[in-house]
């Protein structure tokens, strides 16, 4: 498991009627602040603000075809050639990271192969180097963006 300090990250929030929204700079719009969205926003901002991943190389909630079904990934970080480099699956904080979560990510990975995987619920974070599918390596920190 990786330790990430997300405490210094602030999210721009506003209340609209009875619900709280967060501004997503990647989608350039206000989004309902669900528990999963909060995890997604904290991770994306950690990647750009702390790790200096280029914001223009991060995609949020885009459709992909998984078999015959249409699904949406949480985050994908692209390398400088615009090839998917890291696939991120976010869960609400109360959802434990489990084999079921990993299987969901692996289904997305079949449709969009990436070198790295990241699973997170905001408290637990697991990142793997999947460049060699026969020998997945679980990492102790998120990889630097030096592509």
PDB file of N, CA, C and O in Angstrom, residues 9-69:
ATOM      1  N   UNK A   9      -4.243  19.583  -0.028  1.00  0.00           N
ATOM      2  CA  UNK A   9      -4.980  19.856  -1.259  1.00  0.00           C
ATOM      3  C   UNK A   9      -6.366  20.391  -0.913  1.00  0.00           C
ATOM      4  O   UNK A   9      -7.081  19.808  -0.104  1.00  0.00           O
ATOM      5  N   UNK A  10      -6.722  21.517  -1.526  1.00  0.00           N
ATOM      6  CA  UNK A  10      -8.054  22.072  -1.329  1.00  0.00           C
ATOM      7  C   UNK A  10      -8.823  21.996  -2.642  1.00  0.00           C
ATOM      8  O   UNK A  10      -8.253  22.171  -3.724  1.00  0.00           O
ATOM      9  N   UNK A  11     -10.092  21.727  -2.517  1.00  0.00           N
ATOM     10  CA  UNK A  11     -10.957  21.632  -3.683  1.00  0.00           C
ATOM     11  C   UNK A  11     -11.894  22.837  -3.713  1.00  0.00           C
ATOM     12  O   UNK A  11     -12.454  23.203  -2.677  1.00  0.00           O
ATOM     13  N   UNK A  12     -12.081  23.455  -4.880  1.00  0.00           N
ATOM     14  CA  UNK A  12     -13.039  24.567  -4.970  1.00  0.00           C
ATOM     15  C   UNK A  12     -14.468  24.022  -4.926  1.00  0.00           C
ATOM     16  O   UNK A  12     -14.881  23.274  -5.805  1.00  0.00           O
ATOM     17  N   UNK A  13     -15.186  24.368  -3.874  1.00  0.00           N
ATOM     18  CA  UNK A  13     -16.532  23.853  -3.657  1.00  0.00           C
ATOM     19  C   UNK A  13     -17.541  24.991  -3.680  1.00  0.00           C
ATOM     20  O   UNK A  13     -17.221  26.131  -3.349  1.00  0.00           O
ATOM     21  N   UNK A  14     -18.767  24.676  -4.061  1.00  0.00           N
ATOM     22  CA  UNK A  14     -19.874  25.618  -3.901  1.00  0.00           C
ATOM     23  C   UNK A  14     -21.147  24.823  -3.700  1.00  0.00           C
ATOM     24  O   UNK A  14     -21.235  23.657  -4.093  1.00  0.00           O
ATOM     25  N   UNK A  15     -22.101  25.482  -3.075  1.00  0.00           N
ATOM     26  CA  UNK A  15     -23.375  24.824  -2.809  1.00  0.00           C
ATOM     27  C   UNK A  15     -24.397  25.341  -3.810  1.00  0.00           C
ATOM     28  O   UNK A  15     -24.573  26.548  -3.956  1.00  0.00           O
ATOM     29  N   UNK A  16     -25.027  24.428  -4.516  1.00  0.00           N
ATOM     30  CA  UNK A  16     -26.075  24.767  -5.467  1.00  0.00           C
ATOM     31  C   UNK A  16     -27.346  24.094  -4.998  1.00  0.00           C
ATOM     32  O   UNK A  16     -27.420  22.860  -4.975  1.00  0.00           O
ATOM     33  N   UNK A  17     -28.329  24.913  -4.638  1.00  0.00           N
ATOM     34  CA  UNK A  17     -29.561  24.404  -4.048  1.00  0.00           C
ATOM     35  C   UNK A  17     -29.195  23.575  -2.829  1.00  0.00           C
ATOM     36  O   UNK A  17     -28.603  24.084  -1.908  1.00  0.00           O
ATOM     37  N   UNK A  18     -29.465  22.287  -2.832  1.00  0.00           N
ATOM     38  CA  UNK A  18     -29.181  21.488  -1.636  1.00  0.00           C
ATOM     39  C   UNK A  18     -27.960  20.591  -1.792  1.00  0.00           C
ATOM     40  O   UNK A  18     -27.676  19.784  -0.924  1.00  0.00           O
ATOM     41  N   UNK A  19     -27.227  20.735  -2.906  1.00  0.00           N
ATOM     42  CA  UNK A  19     -26.073  19.848  -3.080  1.00  0.00           C
ATOM     43  C   UNK A  19     -24.778  20.632  -3.247  1.00  0.00           C
ATOM     44  O   UNK A  19     -24.756  21.746  -3.749  1.00  0.00           O
ATOM     45  N   UNK A  20     -23.693  19.984  -2.827  1.00  0.00           N
ATOM     46  CA  UNK A  20     -22.366  20.582  -2.926  1.00  0.00           C
ATOM     47  C   UNK A  20     -21.746  20.121  -4.237  1.00  0.00           C
ATOM     48  O   UNK A  20     -21.845  18.948  -4.614  1.00  0.00           O
ATOM     49  N   UNK A  21     -21.106  21.063  -4.937  1.00  0.00           N
ATOM     50  CA  UNK A  21     -20.421  20.733  -6.181  1.00  0.00           C
ATOM     51  C   UNK A  21     -18.953  21.113  -6.064  1.00  0.00           C
ATOM     52  O   UNK A  21     -18.568  21.928  -5.236  1.00  0.00           O
ATOM     53  N   UNK A  22     -18.142  20.477  -6.919  1.00  0.00           N
ATOM     54  CA  UNK A  22     -16.705  20.739  -6.967  1.00  0.00           C
ATOM     55  C   UNK A  22     -16.364  21.123  -8.400  1.00  0.00           C
ATOM     56  O   UNK A  22     -16.914  20.561  -9.342  1.00  0.00           O
ATOM     57  N   UNK A  23     -15.455  22.091  -8.540  1.00  0.00           N
ATOM     58  CA  UNK A  23     -15.034  22.466  -9.890  1.00  0.00           C
ATOM     59  C   UNK A  23     -13.959  21.483 -10.360  1.00  0.00           C
ATOM     60  O   UNK A  23     -12.935  21.310  -9.706  1.00  0.00           O
ATOM     61  N   UNK A  24     -14.232  20.862 -11.500  1.00  0.00           N
ATOM     62  CA  UNK A  24     -13.279  19.926 -12.099  1.00  0.00           C
ATOM     63  C   UNK A  24     -12.538  20.655 -13.214  1.00  0.00           C
ATOM     64  O   UNK A  24     -13.116  20.935 -14.260  1.00  0.00           O
ATOM     65  N   UNK A  25     -11.247  20.961 -13.001  1.00  0.00           N
ATOM     66  CA  UNK A  25     -10.498  21.697 -14.023  1.00  0.00           C
ATOM     67  C   UNK A  25     -10.204  20.861 -15.269  1.00  0.00           C
ATOM     68  O   UNK A  25      -9.894  21.407 -16.322  1.00  0.00           O
ATOM     69  N   UNK A  26     -10.331  19.559 -15.166  1.00  0.00           N
ATOM     70  CA  UNK A  26     -10.064  18.683 -16.310  1.00  0.00           C
ATOM     71  C   UNK A  26     -11.268  18.641 -17.250  1.00  0.00           C
ATOM     72  O   UNK A  26     -11.122  18.678 -18.457  1.00  0.00           O
ATOM     73  N   UNK A  27     -12.467  18.583 -16.666  1.00  0.00           N
ATOM     74  CA  UNK A  27     -13.700  18.602 -17.461  1.00  0.00           C
ATOM     75  C   UNK A  27     -14.216  20.027 -17.643  1.00  0.00           C
ATOM     76  O   UNK A  27     -15.162  20.249 -18.376  1.00  0.00           O
ATOM     77  N   UNK A  28     -13.624  20.959 -16.914  1.00  0.00           N
ATOM     78  CA  UNK A  28     -13.970  22.380 -16.972  1.00  0.00           C
ATOM     79  C   UNK A  28     -15.451  22.638 -16.674  1.00  0.00           C
ATOM     80  O   UNK A  28     -16.122  23.395 -17.378  1.00  0.00           O
ATOM     81  N   UNK A  29     -15.928  22.014 -15.582  1.00  0.00           N
ATOM     82  CA  UNK A  29     -17.302  22.239 -15.150  1.00  0.00           C
ATOM     83  C   UNK A  29     -17.473  21.840 -13.691  1.00  0.00           C
ATOM     84  O   UNK A  29     -16.625  21.157 -13.116  1.00  0.00           O
ATOM     85  N   UNK A  30     -18.578  22.282 -13.102  1.00  0.00           N
ATOM     86  CA  UNK A  30     -18.922  21.939 -11.731  1.00  0.00           C
ATOM     87  C   UNK A  30     -19.607  20.584 -11.722  1.00  0.00           C
ATOM     88  O   UNK A  30     -20.495  20.319 -12.532  1.00  0.00           O
ATOM     89  N   UNK A  31     -19.194  19.721 -10.800  1.00  0.00           N
ATOM     90  CA  UNK A  31     -19.657  18.341 -10.705  1.00  0.00           C
ATOM     91  C   UNK A  31     -20.195  18.102  -9.291  1.00  0.00           C
ATOM     92  O   UNK A  31     -19.624  18.607  -8.323  1.00  0.00           O
ATOM     93  N   UNK A  32     -21.256  17.313  -9.170  1.00  0.00           N
ATOM     94  CA  UNK A  32     -21.765  16.941  -7.846  1.00  0.00           C
ATOM     95  C   UNK A  32     -20.657  16.258  -7.050  1.00  0.00           C
ATOM     96  O   UNK A  32     -19.962  15.383  -7.557  1.00  0.00           O
ATOM     97  N   UNK A  33     -20.500  16.673  -5.816  1.00  0.00           N
ATOM     98  CA  UNK A  33     -19.431  16.139  -4.967  1.00  0.00           C
ATOM     99  C   UNK A  33     -19.906  14.874  -4.263  1.00  0.00           C
ATOM    100  O   UNK A  33     -20.307  14.898  -3.106  1.00  0.00           O
ATOM    101  N   UNK A  34     -19.842  13.754  -4.979  1.00  0.00           N
ATOM    102  CA  UNK A  34     -20.115  12.452  -4.370  1.00  0.00           C
ATOM    103  C   UNK A  34     -18.842  11.997  -3.658  1.00  0.00           C
ATOM    104  O   UNK A  34     -17.751  12.536  -3.919  1.00  0.00           O
ATOM    105  N   UNK A  35     -18.930  11.010  -2.786  1.00  0.00           N
ATOM    106  CA  UNK A  35     -17.706  10.509  -2.139  1.00  0.00           C
ATOM    107  C   UNK A  35     -16.659  10.031  -3.159  1.00  0.00           C
ATOM    108  O   UNK A  35     -15.472  10.313  -3.008  1.00  0.00           O
ATOM    109  N   UNK A  36     -17.088   9.318  -4.209  1.00  0.00           N
ATOM    110  CA  UNK A  36     -16.140   8.858  -5.229  1.00  0.00           C
ATOM    111  C   UNK A  36     -15.534  10.032  -5.996  1.00  0.00           C
ATOM    112  O   UNK A  36     -14.344  10.040  -6.290  1.00  0.00           O
ATOM    113  N   UNK A  37     -16.349  11.040  -6.299  1.00  0.00           N
ATOM    114  CA  UNK A  37     -15.838  12.221  -7.014  1.00  0.00           C
ATOM    115  C   UNK A  37     -14.793  12.943  -6.171  1.00  0.00           C
ATOM    116  O   UNK A  37     -13.794  13.433  -6.687  1.00  0.00           O
ATOM    117  N   UNK A  38     -15.009  12.997  -4.869  1.00  0.00           N
ATOM    118  CA  UNK A  38     -14.041  13.645  -3.981  1.00  0.00           C
ATOM    119  C   UNK A  38     -12.693  12.919  -4.051  1.00  0.00           C
ATOM    120  O   UNK A  38     -11.647  13.561  -4.172  1.00  0.00           O
ATOM    121  N   UNK A  39     -12.714  11.595  -4.018  1.00  0.00           N
ATOM    122  CA  UNK A  39     -11.473  10.817  -4.133  1.00  0.00           C
ATOM    123  C   UNK A  39     -10.811  11.099  -5.486  1.00  0.00           C
ATOM    124  O   UNK A  39      -9.610  11.349  -5.561  1.00  0.00           O
ATOM    125  N   UNK A  40     -11.603  11.087  -6.554  1.00  0.00           N
ATOM    126  CA  UNK A  40     -11.074  11.337  -7.908  1.00  0.00           C
ATOM    127  C   UNK A  40     -10.410  12.714  -7.990  1.00  0.00           C
ATOM    128  O   UNK A  40      -9.308  12.862  -8.500  1.00  0.00           O
ATOM    129  N   UNK A  41     -11.073  13.727  -7.434  1.00  0.00           N
ATOM    130  CA  UNK A  41     -10.536  15.092  -7.493  1.00  0.00           C
ATOM    131  C   UNK A  41      -9.259  15.235  -6.664  1.00  0.00           C
ATOM    132  O   UNK A  41      -8.293  15.858  -7.108  1.00  0.00           O
ATOM    133  N   UNK A  42      -9.243  14.654  -5.480  1.00  0.00           N
ATOM    134  CA  UNK A  42      -8.028  14.719  -4.651  1.00  0.00           C
ATOM    135  C   UNK A  42      -6.849  14.036  -5.356  1.00  0.00           C
ATOM    136  O   UNK A  42      -5.736  14.572  -5.373  1.00  0.00           O
ATOM    137  N   UNK A  43      -7.095  12.865  -5.926  1.00  0.00           N
ATOM    138  CA  UNK A  43      -6.009  12.160  -6.623  1.00  0.00           C
ATOM    139  C   UNK A  43      -5.512  12.945  -7.831  1.00  0.00           C
ATOM    140  O   UNK A  43      -4.303  13.074  -8.043  1.00  0.00           O
ATOM    141  N   UNK A  44      -6.421  13.454  -8.632  1.00  0.00           N
ATOM    142  CA  UNK A  44      -6.020  14.211  -9.830  1.00  0.00           C
ATOM    143  C   UNK A  44      -5.221  15.446  -9.446  1.00  0.00           C
ATOM    144  O   UNK A  44      -4.197  15.753 -10.067  1.00  0.00           O
ATOM    145  N   UNK A  45      -5.646  16.132  -8.409  1.00  0.00           N
ATOM    146  CA  UNK A  45      -4.914  17.329  -7.975  1.00  0.00           C
ATOM    147  C   UNK A  45      -3.583  16.976  -7.309  1.00  0.00           C
ATOM    148  O   UNK A  45      -2.610  17.709  -7.442  1.00  0.00           O
ATOM    149  N   UNK A  46      -3.531  15.853  -6.618  1.00  0.00           N
ATOM    150  CA  UNK A  46      -2.265  15.394  -6.061  1.00  0.00           C
ATOM    151  C   UNK A  46      -1.280  15.124  -7.199  1.00  0.00           C
ATOM    152  O   UNK A  46      -0.113  15.514  -7.134  1.00  0.00           O
ATOM    153  N   UNK A  47      -1.769  14.490  -8.250  1.00  0.00           N
ATOM    154  CA  UNK A  47      -0.906  14.195  -9.396  1.00  0.00           C
ATOM    155  C   UNK A  47      -0.369  15.471 -10.040  1.00  0.00           C
ATOM    156  O   UNK A  47       0.809  15.543 -10.377  1.00  0.00           O
ATOM    157  N   UNK A  48      -1.216  16.470 -10.206  1.00  0.00           N
ATOM    158  CA  UNK A  48      -0.764  17.705 -10.868  1.00  0.00           C
ATOM    159  C   UNK A  48      -0.028  18.643  -9.917  1.00  0.00           C
ATOM    160  O   UNK A  48       1.015  19.171 -10.264  1.00  0.00           O
ATOM    161  N   UNK A  49      -0.551  18.836  -8.704  1.00  0.00           N
ATOM    162  CA  UNK A  49       0.022  19.821  -7.779  1.00  0.00           C
ATOM    163  C   UNK A  49       1.274  19.325  -7.069  1.00  0.00           C
ATOM    164  O   UNK A  49       2.217  20.083  -6.879  1.00  0.00           O
ATOM    165  N   UNK A  50       1.285  18.054  -6.665  1.00  0.00           N
ATOM    166  CA  UNK A  50       2.404  17.525  -5.885  1.00  0.00           C
ATOM    167  C   UNK A  50       3.422  16.803  -6.774  1.00  0.00           C
ATOM    168  O   UNK A  50       4.617  17.065  -6.705  1.00  0.00           O
ATOM    169  N   UNK A  51       2.930  15.909  -7.622  1.00  0.00           N
ATOM    170  CA  UNK A  51       3.837  15.110  -8.456  1.00  0.00           C
ATOM    171  C   UNK A  51       4.193  15.777  -9.782  1.00  0.00           C
ATOM    172  O   UNK A  51       5.039  15.266 -10.511  1.00  0.00           O
ATOM    173  N   UNK A  52       3.533  16.884 -10.097  1.00  0.00           N
ATOM    174  CA  UNK A  52       3.798  17.640 -11.319  1.00  0.00           C
ATOM    175  C   UNK A  52       3.488  16.870 -12.605  1.00  0.00           C
ATOM    176  O   UNK A  52       4.142  17.054 -13.623  1.00  0.00           O
ATOM    177  N   UNK A  53       2.484  15.979 -12.560  1.00  0.00           N
ATOM    178  CA  UNK A  53       2.009  15.355 -13.792  1.00  0.00           C
ATOM    179  C   UNK A  53       1.354  16.463 -14.621  1.00  0.00           C
ATOM    180  O   UNK A  53       0.636  17.302 -14.062  1.00  0.00           O
ATOM    181  N   UNK A  54       1.561  16.524 -15.917  1.00  0.00           N
ATOM    182  CA  UNK A  54       0.937  17.577 -16.730  1.00  0.00           C
ATOM    183  C   UNK A  54      -0.591  17.422 -16.760  1.00  0.00           C
ATOM    184  O   UNK A  54      -1.107  16.352 -17.120  1.00  0.00           O
ATOM    185  N   UNK A  55      -1.307  18.481 -16.401  1.00  0.00           N
ATOM    186  CA  UNK A  55      -2.765  18.434 -16.364  1.00  0.00           C
ATOM    187  C   UNK A  55      -3.355  18.079 -17.727  1.00  0.00           C
ATOM    188  O   UNK A  55      -4.371  17.381 -17.809  1.00  0.00           O
ATOM    189  N   UNK A  56      -2.712  18.507 -18.785  1.00  0.00           N
ATOM    190  CA  UNK A  56      -3.198  18.221 -20.129  1.00  0.00           C
ATOM    191  C   UNK A  56      -3.081  16.761 -20.520  1.00  0.00           C
ATOM    192  O   UNK A  56      -3.619  16.347 -21.555  1.00  0.00           O
ATOM    193  N   UNK A  57      -2.392  15.980 -19.706  1.00  0.00           N
ATOM    194  CA  UNK A  57      -2.219  14.550 -19.994  1.00  0.00           C
ATOM    195  C   UNK A  57      -3.115  13.676 -19.126  1.00  0.00           C
ATOM    196  O   UNK A  57      -2.956  12.464 -19.080  1.00  0.00           O
ATOM    197  N   UNK A  58      -4.056  14.304 -18.423  1.00  0.00           N
ATOM    198  CA  UNK A  58      -4.972  13.569 -17.561  1.00  0.00           C
ATOM    199  C   UNK A  58      -6.387  13.681 -18.127  1.00  0.00           C
ATOM    200  O   UNK A  58      -6.864  14.777 -18.395  1.00  0.00           O
ATOM    201  N   UNK A  59      -7.035  12.535 -18.295  1.00  0.00           N
ATOM    202  CA  UNK A  59      -8.426  12.494 -18.739  1.00  0.00           C
ATOM    203  C   UNK A  59      -9.284  11.965 -17.591  1.00  0.00           C
ATOM    204  O   UNK A  59      -8.862  11.066 -16.857  1.00  0.00           O
ATOM    205  N   UNK A  60     -10.463  12.535 -17.450  1.00  0.00           N
ATOM    206  CA  UNK A  60     -11.368  12.184 -16.357  1.00  0.00           C
ATOM    207  C   UNK A  60     -12.685  11.664 -16.928  1.00  0.00           C
ATOM    208  O   UNK A  60     -13.285  12.315 -17.785  1.00  0.00           O
ATOM    209  N   UNK A  61     -13.099  10.497 -16.452  1.00  0.00           N
ATOM    210  CA  UNK A  61     -14.402   9.907 -16.768  1.00  0.00           C
ATOM    211  C   UNK A  61     -14.744   9.926 -18.255  1.00  0.00           C
ATOM    212  O   UNK A  61     -15.731  10.503 -18.668  1.00  0.00           O
ATOM    213  N   UNK A  62     -13.948   9.258 -19.043  1.00  0.00           N
ATOM    214  CA  UNK A  62     -14.213   9.124 -20.480  1.00  0.00           C
ATOM    215  C   UNK A  62     -14.752   7.723 -20.749  1.00  0.00           C
ATOM    216  O   UNK A  62     -14.428   6.769 -20.050  1.00  0.00           O
ATOM    217  N   UNK A  63     -15.554   7.613 -21.792  1.00  0.00           N
ATOM    218  CA  UNK A  63     -16.119   6.311 -22.163  1.00  0.00           C
ATOM    219  C   UNK A  63     -15.089   5.437 -22.850  1.00  0.00           C
ATOM    220  O   UNK A  63     -14.279   5.923 -23.634  1.00  0.00           O
ATOM    221  N   UNK A  64     -15.152   4.149 -22.512  1.00  0.00           N
ATOM    222  CA  UNK A  64     -14.379   3.137 -23.232  1.00  0.00           C
ATOM    223  C   UNK A  64     -15.281   1.928 -23.436  1.00  0.00           C
ATOM    224  O   UNK A  64     -16.223   1.716 -22.680  1.00  0.00           O
ATOM    225  N   UNK A  65     -14.996   1.161 -24.463  1.00  0.00           N
ATOM    226  CA  UNK A  65     -15.735  -0.070 -24.712  1.00  0.00           C
ATOM    227  C   UNK A  65     -15.052  -1.205 -23.966  1.00  0.00           C
ATOM    228  O   UNK A  65     -13.871  -1.465 -24.171  1.00  0.00           O
ATOM    229  N   UNK A  66     -15.795  -1.854 -23.088  1.00  0.00           N
ATOM    230  CA  UNK A  66     -15.290  -3.002 -22.337  1.00  0.00           C
ATOM    231  C   UNK A  66     -16.128  -4.190 -22.791  1.00  0.00           C
ATOM    232  O   UNK A  66     -17.267  -4.350 -22.367  1.00  0.00           O
ATOM    233  N   UNK A  67     -15.559  -4.960 -23.700  1.00  0.00           N
ATOM    234  CA  UNK A  67     -16.337  -6.025 -24.335  1.00  0.00           C
ATOM    235  C   UNK A  67     -17.417  -5.375 -25.174  1.00  0.00           C
ATOM    236  O   UNK A  67     -17.152  -4.475 -25.967  1.00  0.00           O
ATOM    237  N   UNK A  68     -18.647  -5.771 -24.959  1.00  0.00           N
ATOM    238  CA  UNK A  68     -19.761  -5.189 -25.712  1.00  0.00           C
ATOM    239  C   UNK A  68     -20.433  -4.057 -24.944  1.00  0.00           C
ATOM    240  O   UNK A  68     -21.419  -3.499 -25.396  1.00  0.00           O
ATOM    241  N   UNK A  69     -19.885  -3.692 -23.778  1.00  0.00           N
ATOM    242  CA  UNK A  69     -20.496  -2.667 -22.927  1.00  0.00           C
ATOM    243  C   UNK A  69     -19.687  -1.378 -22.960  1.00  0.00           C
ATOM    244  O   UNK A  69     -18.482  -1.382 -23.150  1.00  0.00           O
TER     245      UNK A  69
END
